[in-house]
PDB file of C-alpha atoms in Angstrom:
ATOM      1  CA  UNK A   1      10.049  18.314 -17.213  1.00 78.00           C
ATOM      2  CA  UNK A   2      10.107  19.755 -13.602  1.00 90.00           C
ATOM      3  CA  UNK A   3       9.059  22.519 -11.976  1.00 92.00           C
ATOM      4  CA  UNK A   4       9.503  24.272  -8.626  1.00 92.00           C
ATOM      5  CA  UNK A   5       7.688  26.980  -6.175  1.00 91.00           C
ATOM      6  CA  UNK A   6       8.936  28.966  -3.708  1.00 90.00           C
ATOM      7  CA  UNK A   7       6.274  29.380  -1.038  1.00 87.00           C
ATOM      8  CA  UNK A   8       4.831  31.828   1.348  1.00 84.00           C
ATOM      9  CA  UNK A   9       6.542  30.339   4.056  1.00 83.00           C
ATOM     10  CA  UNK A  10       9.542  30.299   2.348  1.00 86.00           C
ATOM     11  CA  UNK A  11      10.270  26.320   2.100  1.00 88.00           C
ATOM     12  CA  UNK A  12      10.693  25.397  -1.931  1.00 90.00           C
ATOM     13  CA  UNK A  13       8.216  22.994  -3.503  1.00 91.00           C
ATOM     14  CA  UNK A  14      10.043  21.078  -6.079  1.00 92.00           C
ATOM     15  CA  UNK A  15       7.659  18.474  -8.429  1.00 92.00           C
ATOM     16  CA  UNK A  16       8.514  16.112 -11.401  1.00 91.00           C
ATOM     17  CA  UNK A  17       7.349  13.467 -13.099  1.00 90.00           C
ATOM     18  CA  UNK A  18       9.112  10.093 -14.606  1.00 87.00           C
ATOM     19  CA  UNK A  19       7.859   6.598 -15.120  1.00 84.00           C
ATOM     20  CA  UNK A  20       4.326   7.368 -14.808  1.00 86.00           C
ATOM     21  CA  UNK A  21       5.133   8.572 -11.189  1.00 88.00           C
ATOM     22  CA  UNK A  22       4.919  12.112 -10.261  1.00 91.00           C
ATOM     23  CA  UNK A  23       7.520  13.301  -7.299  1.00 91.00           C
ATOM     24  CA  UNK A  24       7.005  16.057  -4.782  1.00 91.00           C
ATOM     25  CA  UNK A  25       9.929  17.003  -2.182  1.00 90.00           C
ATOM     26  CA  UNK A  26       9.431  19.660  -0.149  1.00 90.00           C
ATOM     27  CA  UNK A  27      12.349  21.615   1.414  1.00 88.00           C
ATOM     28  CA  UNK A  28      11.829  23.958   4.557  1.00 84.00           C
ATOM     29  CA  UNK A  29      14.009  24.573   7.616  1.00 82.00           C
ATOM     30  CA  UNK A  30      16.831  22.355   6.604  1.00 81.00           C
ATOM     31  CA  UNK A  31      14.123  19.647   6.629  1.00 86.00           C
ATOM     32  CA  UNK A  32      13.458  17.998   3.020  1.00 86.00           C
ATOM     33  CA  UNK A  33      10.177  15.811   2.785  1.00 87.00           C
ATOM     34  CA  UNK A  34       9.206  13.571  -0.226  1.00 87.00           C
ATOM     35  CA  UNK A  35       5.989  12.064  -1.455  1.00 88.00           C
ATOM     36  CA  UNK A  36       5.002  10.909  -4.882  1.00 88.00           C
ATOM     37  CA  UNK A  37       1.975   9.617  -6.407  1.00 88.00           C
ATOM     38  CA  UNK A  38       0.836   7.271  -9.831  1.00 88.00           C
ATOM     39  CA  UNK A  39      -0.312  10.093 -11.814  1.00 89.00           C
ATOM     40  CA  UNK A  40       0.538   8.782 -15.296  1.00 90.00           C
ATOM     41  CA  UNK A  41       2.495  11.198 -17.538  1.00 91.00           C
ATOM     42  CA  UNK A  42       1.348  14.676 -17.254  1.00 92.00           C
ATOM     43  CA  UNK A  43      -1.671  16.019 -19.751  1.00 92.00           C
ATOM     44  CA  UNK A  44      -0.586  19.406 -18.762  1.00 91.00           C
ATOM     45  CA  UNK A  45       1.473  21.419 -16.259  1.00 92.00           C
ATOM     46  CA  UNK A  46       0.812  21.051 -12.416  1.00 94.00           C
ATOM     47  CA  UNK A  47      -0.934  23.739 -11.354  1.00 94.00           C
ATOM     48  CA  UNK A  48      -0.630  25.233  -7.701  1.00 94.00           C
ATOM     49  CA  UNK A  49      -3.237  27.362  -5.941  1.00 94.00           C
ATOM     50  CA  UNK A  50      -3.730  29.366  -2.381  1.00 92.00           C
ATOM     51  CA  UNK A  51      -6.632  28.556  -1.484  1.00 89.00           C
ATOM     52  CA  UNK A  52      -8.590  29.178   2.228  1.00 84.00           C
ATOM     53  CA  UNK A  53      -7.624  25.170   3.135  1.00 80.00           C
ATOM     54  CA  UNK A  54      -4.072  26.042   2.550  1.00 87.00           C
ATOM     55  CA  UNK A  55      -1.833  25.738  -0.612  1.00 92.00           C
ATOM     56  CA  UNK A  56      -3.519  23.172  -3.546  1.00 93.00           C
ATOM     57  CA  UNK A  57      -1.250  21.615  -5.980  1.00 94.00           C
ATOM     58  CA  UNK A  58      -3.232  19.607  -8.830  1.00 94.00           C
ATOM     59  CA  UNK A  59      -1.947  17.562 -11.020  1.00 94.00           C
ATOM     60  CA  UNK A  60      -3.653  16.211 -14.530  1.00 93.00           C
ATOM     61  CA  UNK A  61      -2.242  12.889 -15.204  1.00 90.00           C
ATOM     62  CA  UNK A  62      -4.274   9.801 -16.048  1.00 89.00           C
ATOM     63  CA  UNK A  63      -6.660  11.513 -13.827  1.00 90.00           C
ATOM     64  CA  UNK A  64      -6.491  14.474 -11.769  1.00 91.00           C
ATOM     65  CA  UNK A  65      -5.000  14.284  -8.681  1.00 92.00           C
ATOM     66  CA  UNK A  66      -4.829  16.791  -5.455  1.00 93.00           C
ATOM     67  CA  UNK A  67      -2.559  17.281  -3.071  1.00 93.00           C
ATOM     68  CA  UNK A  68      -2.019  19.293  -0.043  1.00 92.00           C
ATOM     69  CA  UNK A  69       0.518  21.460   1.402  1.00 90.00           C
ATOM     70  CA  UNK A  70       0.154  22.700   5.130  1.00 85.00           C
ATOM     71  CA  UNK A  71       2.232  23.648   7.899  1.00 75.00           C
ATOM     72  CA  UNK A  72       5.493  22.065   5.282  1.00 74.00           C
ATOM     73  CA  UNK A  73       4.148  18.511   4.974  1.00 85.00           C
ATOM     74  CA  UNK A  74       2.807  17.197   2.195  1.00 89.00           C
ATOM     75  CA  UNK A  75      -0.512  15.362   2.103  1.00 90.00           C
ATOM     76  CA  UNK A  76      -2.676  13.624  -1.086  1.00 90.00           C
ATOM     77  CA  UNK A  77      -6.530  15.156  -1.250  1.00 90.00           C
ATOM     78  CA  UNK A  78      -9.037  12.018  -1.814  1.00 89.00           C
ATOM     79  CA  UNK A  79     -11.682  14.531  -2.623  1.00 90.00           C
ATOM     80  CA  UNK A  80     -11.717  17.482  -5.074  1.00 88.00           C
ATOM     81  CA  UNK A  81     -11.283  20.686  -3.419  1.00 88.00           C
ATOM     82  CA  UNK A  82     -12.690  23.587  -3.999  1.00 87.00           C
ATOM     83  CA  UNK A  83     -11.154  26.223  -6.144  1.00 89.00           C
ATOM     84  CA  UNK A  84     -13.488  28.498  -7.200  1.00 88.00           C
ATOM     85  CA  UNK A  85     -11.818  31.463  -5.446  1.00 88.00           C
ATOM     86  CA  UNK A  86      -8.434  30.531  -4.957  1.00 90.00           C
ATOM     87  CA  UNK A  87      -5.531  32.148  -6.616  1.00 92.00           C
ATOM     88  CA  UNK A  88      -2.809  30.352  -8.872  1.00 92.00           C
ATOM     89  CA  UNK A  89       0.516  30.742  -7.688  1.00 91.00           C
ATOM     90  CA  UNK A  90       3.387  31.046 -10.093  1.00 90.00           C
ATOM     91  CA  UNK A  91       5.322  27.654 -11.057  1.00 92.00           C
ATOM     92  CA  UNK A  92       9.129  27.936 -12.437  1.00 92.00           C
ATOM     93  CA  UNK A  93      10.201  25.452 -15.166  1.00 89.00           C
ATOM     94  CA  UNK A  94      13.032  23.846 -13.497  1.00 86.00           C
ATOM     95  CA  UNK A  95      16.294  20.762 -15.492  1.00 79.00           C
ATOM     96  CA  UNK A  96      15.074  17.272 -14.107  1.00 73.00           C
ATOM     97  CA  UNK A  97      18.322  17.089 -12.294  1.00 69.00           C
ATOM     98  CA  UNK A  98      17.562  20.320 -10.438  1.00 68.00           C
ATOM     99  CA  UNK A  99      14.508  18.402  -9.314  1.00 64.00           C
ATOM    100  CA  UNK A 100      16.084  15.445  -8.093  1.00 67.00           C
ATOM    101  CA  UNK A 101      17.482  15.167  -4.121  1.00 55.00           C
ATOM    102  CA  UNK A 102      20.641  16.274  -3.056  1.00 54.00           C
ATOM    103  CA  UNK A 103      22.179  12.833  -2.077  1.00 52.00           C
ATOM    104  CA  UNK A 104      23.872  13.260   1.009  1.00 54.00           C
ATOM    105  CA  UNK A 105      27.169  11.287   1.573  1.00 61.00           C
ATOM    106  CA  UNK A 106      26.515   8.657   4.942  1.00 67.00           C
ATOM    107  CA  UNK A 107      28.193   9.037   7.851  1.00 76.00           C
ATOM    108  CA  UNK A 108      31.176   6.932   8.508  1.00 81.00           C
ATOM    109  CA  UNK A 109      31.011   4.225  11.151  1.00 84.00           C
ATOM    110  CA  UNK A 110      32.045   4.957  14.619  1.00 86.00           C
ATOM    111  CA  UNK A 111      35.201   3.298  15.772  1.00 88.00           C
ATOM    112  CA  UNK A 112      35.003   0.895  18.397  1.00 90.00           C
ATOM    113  CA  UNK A 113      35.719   1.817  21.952  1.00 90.00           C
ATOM    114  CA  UNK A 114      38.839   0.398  23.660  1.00 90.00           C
ATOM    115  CA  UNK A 115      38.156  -1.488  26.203  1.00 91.00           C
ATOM    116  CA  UNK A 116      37.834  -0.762  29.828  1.00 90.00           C
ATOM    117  CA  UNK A 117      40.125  -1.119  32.482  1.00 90.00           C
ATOM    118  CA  UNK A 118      39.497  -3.872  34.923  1.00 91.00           C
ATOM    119  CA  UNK A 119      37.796  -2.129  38.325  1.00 89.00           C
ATOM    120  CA  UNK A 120      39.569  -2.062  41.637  1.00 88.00           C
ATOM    121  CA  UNK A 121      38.029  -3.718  44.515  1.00 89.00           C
ATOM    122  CA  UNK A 122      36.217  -2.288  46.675  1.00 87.00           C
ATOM    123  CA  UNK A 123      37.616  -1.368  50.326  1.00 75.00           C
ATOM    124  CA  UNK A 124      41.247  -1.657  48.563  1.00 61.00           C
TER     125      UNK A 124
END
């Protein structure tokens, strides 16, 4: 199960779990940034909120766990944040696979240069 977000400043929050191991990659400018955390498997759906620190994504595993999303970077919350007047933001049911990075092929090698010619003297 995955699921993604599209957020207010337009990068795409994308968040699955497998193995235990729950994985966030963020998306934004062309720029793709991954985290991921030991959540155990997942009691219940992450939940993501707006909140006056920023955007709050929680997620109930073995325990719950908090993690923040501010100026696109992603960042794990050691305390619990407060959520009292914050506002739930919508969270699409996404195919594992949708989750997963694209894998970009590598770059081929450079060819060696040829070498250079010897140098002239000087005063020649």
């Amino acid at each position: 199960m995955a699921f993604q977000a599209k957020l207010p400043s337009d990068a795409v929050l994308k968040i699955s779990n497998s193995g235990g191991q729950t994985h966030l990659t963020l998306q934004s400018d062309g720029k793709t940034q991954s985290s991921s955390v030991s959540s155990g498997e997942w009691k219940a759906s992450p939940s993501l909120f707006d909140s006056s620190d920023g955007l709050i994504l929680k997620i109930e595993g073995d325990d719950a766990h908090y993690t923040a999303i501010k100026d696109d970077s992603i960042q794990s919350l050691s305390d619990v944040p407060d959520l009292k007047d914050a506002k739930q933001l919508s969270l699409k049911e996404i195919s594992d696979a949708d989750a997963e990075i694209p894998h970009i092929k590598p770059i081929e090698p450079l060819k060696p240069m040829k070498p250079m010619a010897p140098m002239k003297p000087i005063g020649s």
